[in-house]
Structure formats: structure tokens, C-alpha cells
XYZ file of C-alpha atoms in Angstrom:
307
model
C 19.762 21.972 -15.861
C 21.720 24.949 -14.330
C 24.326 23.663 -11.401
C 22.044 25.784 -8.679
C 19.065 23.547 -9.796
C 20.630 20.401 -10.129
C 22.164 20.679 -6.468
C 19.121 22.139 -5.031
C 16.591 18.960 -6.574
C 19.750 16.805 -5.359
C 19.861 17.762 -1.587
C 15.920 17.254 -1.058
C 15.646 13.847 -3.437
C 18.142 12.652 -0.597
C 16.367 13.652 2.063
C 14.573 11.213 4.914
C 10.686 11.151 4.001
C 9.530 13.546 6.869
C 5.816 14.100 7.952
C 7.378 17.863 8.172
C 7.041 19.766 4.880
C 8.170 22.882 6.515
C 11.900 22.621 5.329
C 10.555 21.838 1.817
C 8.739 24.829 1.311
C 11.777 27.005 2.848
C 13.883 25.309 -0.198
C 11.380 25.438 -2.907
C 9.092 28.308 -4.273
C 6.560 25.975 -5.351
C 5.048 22.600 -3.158
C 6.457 20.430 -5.344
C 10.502 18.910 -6.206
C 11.527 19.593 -9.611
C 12.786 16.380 -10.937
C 13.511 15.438 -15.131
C 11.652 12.378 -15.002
C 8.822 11.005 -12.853
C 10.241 10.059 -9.553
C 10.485 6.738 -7.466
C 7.772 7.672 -4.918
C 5.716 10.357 -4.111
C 4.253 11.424 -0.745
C 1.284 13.707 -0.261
C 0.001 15.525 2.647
C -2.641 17.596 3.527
C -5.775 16.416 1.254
C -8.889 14.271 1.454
C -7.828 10.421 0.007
C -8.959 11.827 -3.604
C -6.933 14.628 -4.010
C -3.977 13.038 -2.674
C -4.497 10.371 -5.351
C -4.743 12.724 -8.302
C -1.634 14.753 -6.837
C 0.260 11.440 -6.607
C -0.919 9.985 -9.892
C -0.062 12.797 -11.971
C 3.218 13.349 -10.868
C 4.528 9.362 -11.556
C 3.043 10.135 -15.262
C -0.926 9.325 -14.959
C -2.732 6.169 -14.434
C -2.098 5.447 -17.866
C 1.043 4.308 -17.095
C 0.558 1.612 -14.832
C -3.533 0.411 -16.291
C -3.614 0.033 -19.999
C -6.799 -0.079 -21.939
C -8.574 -3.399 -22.040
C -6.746 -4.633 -19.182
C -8.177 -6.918 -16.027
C -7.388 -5.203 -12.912
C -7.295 -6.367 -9.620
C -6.720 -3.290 -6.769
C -6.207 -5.130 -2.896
C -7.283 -2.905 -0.282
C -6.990 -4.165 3.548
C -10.654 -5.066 4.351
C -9.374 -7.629 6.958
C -12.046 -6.647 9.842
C -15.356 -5.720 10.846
C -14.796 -2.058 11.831
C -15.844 1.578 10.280
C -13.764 3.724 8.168
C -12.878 6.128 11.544
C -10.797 3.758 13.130
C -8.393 2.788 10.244
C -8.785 -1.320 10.796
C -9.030 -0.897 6.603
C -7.848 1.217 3.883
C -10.303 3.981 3.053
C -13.102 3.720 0.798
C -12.793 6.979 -0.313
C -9.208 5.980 -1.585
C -10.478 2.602 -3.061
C -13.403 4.493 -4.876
C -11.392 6.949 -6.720
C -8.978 4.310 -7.416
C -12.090 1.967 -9.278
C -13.028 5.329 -11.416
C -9.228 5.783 -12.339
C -8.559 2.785 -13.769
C -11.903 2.394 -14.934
C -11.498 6.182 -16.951
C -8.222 4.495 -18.133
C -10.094 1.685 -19.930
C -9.458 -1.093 -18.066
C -12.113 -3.756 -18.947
C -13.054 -4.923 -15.220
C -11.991 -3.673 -11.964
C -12.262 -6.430 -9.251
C -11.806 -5.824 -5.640
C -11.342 -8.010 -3.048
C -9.291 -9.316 0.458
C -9.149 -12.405 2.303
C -10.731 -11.243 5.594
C -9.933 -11.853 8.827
C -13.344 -11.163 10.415
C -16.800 -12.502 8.596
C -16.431 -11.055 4.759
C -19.732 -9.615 4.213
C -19.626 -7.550 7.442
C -16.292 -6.385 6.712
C -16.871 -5.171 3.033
C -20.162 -3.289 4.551
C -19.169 -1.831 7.746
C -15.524 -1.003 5.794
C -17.591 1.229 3.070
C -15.830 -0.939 0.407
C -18.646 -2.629 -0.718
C -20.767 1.043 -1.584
C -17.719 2.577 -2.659
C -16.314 -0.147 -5.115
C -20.238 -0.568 -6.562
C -21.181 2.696 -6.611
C -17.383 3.659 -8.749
C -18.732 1.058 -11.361
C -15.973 -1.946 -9.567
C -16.596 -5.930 -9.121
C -16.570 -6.642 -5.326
C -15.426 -10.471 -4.860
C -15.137 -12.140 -1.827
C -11.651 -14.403 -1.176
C -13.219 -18.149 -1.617
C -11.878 -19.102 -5.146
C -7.771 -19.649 -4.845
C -5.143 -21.996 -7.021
C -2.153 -22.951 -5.987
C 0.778 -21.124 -6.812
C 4.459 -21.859 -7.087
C 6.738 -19.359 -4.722
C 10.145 -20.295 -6.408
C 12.057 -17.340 -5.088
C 10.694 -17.791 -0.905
C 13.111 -18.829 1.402
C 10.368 -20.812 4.111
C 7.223 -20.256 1.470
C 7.154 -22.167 -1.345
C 4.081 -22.219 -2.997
C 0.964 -20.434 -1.633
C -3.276 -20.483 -2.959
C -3.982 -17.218 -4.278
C -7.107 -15.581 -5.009
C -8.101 -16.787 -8.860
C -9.214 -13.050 -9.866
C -5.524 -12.056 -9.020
C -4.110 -14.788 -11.131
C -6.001 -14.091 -14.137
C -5.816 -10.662 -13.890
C -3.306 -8.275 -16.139
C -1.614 -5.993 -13.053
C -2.981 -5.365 -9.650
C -2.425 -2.623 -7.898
C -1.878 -3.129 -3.847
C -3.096 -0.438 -1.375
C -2.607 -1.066 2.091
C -3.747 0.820 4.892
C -0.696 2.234 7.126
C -1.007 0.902 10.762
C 0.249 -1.210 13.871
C 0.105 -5.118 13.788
C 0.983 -7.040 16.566
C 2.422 -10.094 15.338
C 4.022 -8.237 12.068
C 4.297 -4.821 13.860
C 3.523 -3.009 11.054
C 0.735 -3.768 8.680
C 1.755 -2.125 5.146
C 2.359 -2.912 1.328
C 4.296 -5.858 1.686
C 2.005 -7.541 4.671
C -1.086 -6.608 2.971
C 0.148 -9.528 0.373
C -1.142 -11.971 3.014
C -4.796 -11.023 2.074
C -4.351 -12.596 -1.631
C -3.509 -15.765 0.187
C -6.138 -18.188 1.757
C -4.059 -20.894 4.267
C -2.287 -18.151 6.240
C -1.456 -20.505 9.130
C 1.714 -21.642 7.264
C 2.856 -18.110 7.657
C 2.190 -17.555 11.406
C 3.950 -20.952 12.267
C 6.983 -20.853 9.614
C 8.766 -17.510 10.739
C 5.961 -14.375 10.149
C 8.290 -12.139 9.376
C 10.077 -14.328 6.068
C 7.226 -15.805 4.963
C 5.825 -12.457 4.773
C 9.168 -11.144 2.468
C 8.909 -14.751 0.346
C 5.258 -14.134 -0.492
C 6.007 -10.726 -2.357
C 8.949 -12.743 -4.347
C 5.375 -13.998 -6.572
C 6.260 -13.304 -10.097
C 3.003 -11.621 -10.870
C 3.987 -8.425 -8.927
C 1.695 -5.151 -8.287
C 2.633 -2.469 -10.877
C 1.863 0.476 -8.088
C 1.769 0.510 -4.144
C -0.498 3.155 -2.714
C -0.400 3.578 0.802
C -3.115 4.889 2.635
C -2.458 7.024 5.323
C -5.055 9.445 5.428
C -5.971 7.922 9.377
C -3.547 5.222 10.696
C -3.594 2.822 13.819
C -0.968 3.268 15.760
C -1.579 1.005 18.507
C -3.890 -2.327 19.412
C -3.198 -3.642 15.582
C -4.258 -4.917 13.359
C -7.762 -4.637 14.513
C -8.081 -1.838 17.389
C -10.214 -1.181 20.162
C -11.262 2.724 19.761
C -10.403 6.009 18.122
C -7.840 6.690 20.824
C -6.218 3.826 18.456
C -5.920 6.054 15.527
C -3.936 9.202 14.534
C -5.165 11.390 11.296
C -2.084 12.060 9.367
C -3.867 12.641 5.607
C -1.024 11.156 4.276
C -0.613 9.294 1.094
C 2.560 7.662 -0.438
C 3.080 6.006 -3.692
C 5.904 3.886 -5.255
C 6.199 0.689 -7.427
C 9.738 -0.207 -5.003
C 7.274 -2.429 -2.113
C 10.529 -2.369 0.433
C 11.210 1.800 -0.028
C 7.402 2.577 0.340
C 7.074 0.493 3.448
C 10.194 1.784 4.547
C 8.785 5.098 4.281
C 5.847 4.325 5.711
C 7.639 3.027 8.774
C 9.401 6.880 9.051
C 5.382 7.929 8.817
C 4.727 5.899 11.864
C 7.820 6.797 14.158
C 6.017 10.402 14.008
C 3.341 9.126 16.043
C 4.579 6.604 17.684
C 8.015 4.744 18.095
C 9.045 1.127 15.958
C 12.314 0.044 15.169
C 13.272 -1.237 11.840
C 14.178 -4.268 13.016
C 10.975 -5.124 14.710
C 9.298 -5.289 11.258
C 11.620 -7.721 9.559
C 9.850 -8.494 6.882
C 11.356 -5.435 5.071
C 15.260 -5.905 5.830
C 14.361 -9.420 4.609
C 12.793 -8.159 1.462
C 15.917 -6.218 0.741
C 17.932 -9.146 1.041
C 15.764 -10.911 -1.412
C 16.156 -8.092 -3.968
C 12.692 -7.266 -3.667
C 13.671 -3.078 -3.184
C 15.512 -0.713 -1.068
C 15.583 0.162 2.524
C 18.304 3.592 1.547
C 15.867 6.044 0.832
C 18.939 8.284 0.009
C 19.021 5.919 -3.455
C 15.265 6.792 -4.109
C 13.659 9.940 -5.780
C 11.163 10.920 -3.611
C 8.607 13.825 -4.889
C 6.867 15.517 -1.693
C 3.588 17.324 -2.353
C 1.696 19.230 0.466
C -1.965 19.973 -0.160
């Protein structure tokens, strides 16, 4: 790599994730950074939830590289609540759809979908789109009632936890959180959309939110991609919302297998609408500390794309 290249790729890898691609197209003659390898995250702007997942897919190497063939996979969505795909209460079906028929074209031998709602589970996979969109991409929709316990060996408050038995059996999982405002949490992303694989969630709420939150994602079987879906995000009256004054359309996407850096980005995502302090959502400052990823975004590769 020539020393102009290698110092241009250098300054924007170490730049803050930035809802602004602007400055990125001023540096670069193409959309895209020129890395040698496949970088630590990617963020995408600008495209419906399928395009953005192609984009982001194909520049960490292809699905192939995280869904091998044969394999059980389980992908988490946030279906937590009764509410339609406009105002962002869950992660968009569009996204979860596309997802199914990736892994599926990949080989994988089942694709199994499923949350642990918050409001009644057959109302919230409808009213969602999930249910259609998982079906209708050849997926297994599975409601949350069949857990075993689990031992949580590296949580500081959680211990053990039951998790969904699809999960358990399955070869990876891939998480894919919806971006948007929580108001015990403050921000609902990859490493709080772990609490949907759990079923007694009261241990969480009355044993420090925020750590149990971090311990959780210390489970050995850990997702081998994070895709965060911020094509429209919630912003305020979390997790559920009240309206569509609630919700800001970013068409944003951002992938990473590092759960603390892509919720860390996602966090810079949010500031752009609306201002939250890093250490309101402690759950990600304590992941750090419990080696679960990085909160210096300067230390991660990030590949921007704008549609």
C-alpha cells in the first residue's frame, strides 16, 4: 500500500461513527473505505433494511462467514411489544426477512426466530410483521415458553439465567436489535436485546439493570454477528412508545461481531437525534470492564457505506 493510501484509510478508520457522510465522500472518490481485510464494523446509510444488509454483508466477507452449511440458526430480533413496524417498538421485518433468506441461501438447515415478549406473543409477532416476514422467507417462528437453565460463570450479580432451548441447541445466533430509547436501560440495543433470550427477567430489574444486563452477554454461547437496525429508531417514550412523534427515520444500519463497539456506536447514532450520555447506559462501560469489547472506537475499523 502506497504511504498516501495507507494514511488516508488510517485517518477515516479512526474517525467517530458520524450520521454525516459528507466528510467521507470529500476524502474518498468512491462511498466506500479501502481497507486490506474486512473491517470491525460497518455502517450503512441511505437504503431500504435489504440493501443495507447486502452492502453490510458483503463488505465483512459474505454470510458465509458467519452461517455455515448445515448449521441451526437462531437470529433474535426485538419483538418485545404489540405495536406496527412505523413506530420502531421492534426491529424491522423487512430486516429480519432478508436476514431468514440469507442464511437460509447459505445452507443453514433451520432458521428459528423468536423473543421473549413483553406484551402478549402472538399479537406482537403479528402486528410486528415478524410472523409474515419470517414464514413467508421460508424461517421457524417460535414463541419464548421452552427455557433451561444456564450457568453465567463470568456475571458479576447474574449467575445463571433460563434461556430459550432453540438458542441453546442451536450452532450460532445472530442478534439484531432494534436501535431506540428505554427507560429503565436508556438505550435498548445489541447488548439489552440479550434480555429477550431470557425468561425470569425480574432478577435483572431488582439486582442492578444495568450489570445484570453486561453479565448476561458474558454467556459462552455468544452471537457470531450484531446487526443493528436503525432504519426508524425511538428516540423517546422507550421501550414501547406512544406515537410516531416517538420515532426518527435514520435508514441506518450497523454491523459488528464487537457487542460493546456496535452499541457504542449506536449510542453516537442516537445523540444525532436526541441527547444520552454514556454513562446513563451503563451496561456498556460495564461490558468493557468485563472484556466483553471496546468502547474506543479509534481501536476499531469501521467501513462507512452511504446508499
Amino acid at each position: 500500500m502506497k504511504r498516501r493510501d495507507f494514511l488516508k484509510t488510517s485517518v477515516i478508520a479512526s474517525a467517530a461513527l458520524s450520521l454525516n457522510f459528507e466528510g467521507l465522500q470529500a476524502a474518498l472518490s468512491t462511498n466506500t473505505v479501502a481497507v486490506e481485510k474486512a473491517p470491525d464494523m460497518v455502517a450503512v446509510m441511505g437504503g431500504e433494511p435489504e440493501v443495507m444488509l447486502d452492502k453490510a454483508l458483503e463488505a465483512l466477507g459474505g454470510i458465509g462467514n458467519f452461517v455455515k452449511k448445515g448449521q441451526k440458526i437462531v437470529i433474535k430480533p426485538n419483538i418485545g411489544w404489540d405495536r406496527s413496524p412505523e413506530l420502531a417498538g421492534n426491529t424491522n421485518p423487512k430486516l429480519v426477512k432478508a436476514l431468514v433468506k440469507k442464511c437460509l441461501e447459505a445452507g443453514a438447515s433451520k432458521v428459528t426466530v423468536f423473543d421473549h415478549t413483553c406484551d402478549n406473543w402472538q399479537k406482537c409477532y403479528e402486528t410486528s410483521g415478524i410472523a409474515e416476514a419470517v414464514k413467508e422467507a421460508g424461517g421457524i417462528i417460535m414463541p419464548a415458553n421452552d427455557e433451561k437453565e444456564v450457568s453465567i460463570p463470568g456475571g458479576v450479580n447474574l449467575k445463571s439465567a433460563k434461556i430459550h432451548e432453540a438458542l441453546i441447541e442451536a450452532d450460532a445466533w445472530i442478534n439484531v436489535p432494534v436501535l431506540k430509547n428505554h427507560g429503565g436501560a436508556k438505550m435498548t440495543c445489541a447488548m439489552k436485546n440479550y434480555m429477550g433470550i431470557v425468561w425470569d427477567r425480574r432478577f435483572f430489574h431488582q439486582n442492578d439493570l444495568q450489570q445484570c444486563i453486561a453479565d448476561i452477554c458474558t454467556w459462552q454461547k455468544k452471537p457470531v454477528l450484531n446487526i443493528v437496525d436503525a432504519y426508524r429508531i425511538m428516540h423517546q417514550n422507550g421501550p414501547q412508545g406512544k406515537s410516531a412523534a416517538d420515532v426518527a427515520t435514520l435508514k441506518s444500519l450497523i454491523a459488528s461481531t464487537n457487542i460493546v463497539a456496535i452499541d457504542t456506536a449506536a449510542l453516537r447514532l442516537f445523540n444525532q437525534v436526541k441527547k444520552l450520555d454514556m454513562a446513563a447506559v451503563g451496561h456498556i462501560g460495564k461490558g468493557e470492564a468485563l472484556k466483553l469489547g471496546t468502547t474506543n472506537l479509534d481501536n476499531v475499523t469501521i467501513k462507512r457505506i452511504k446508499i
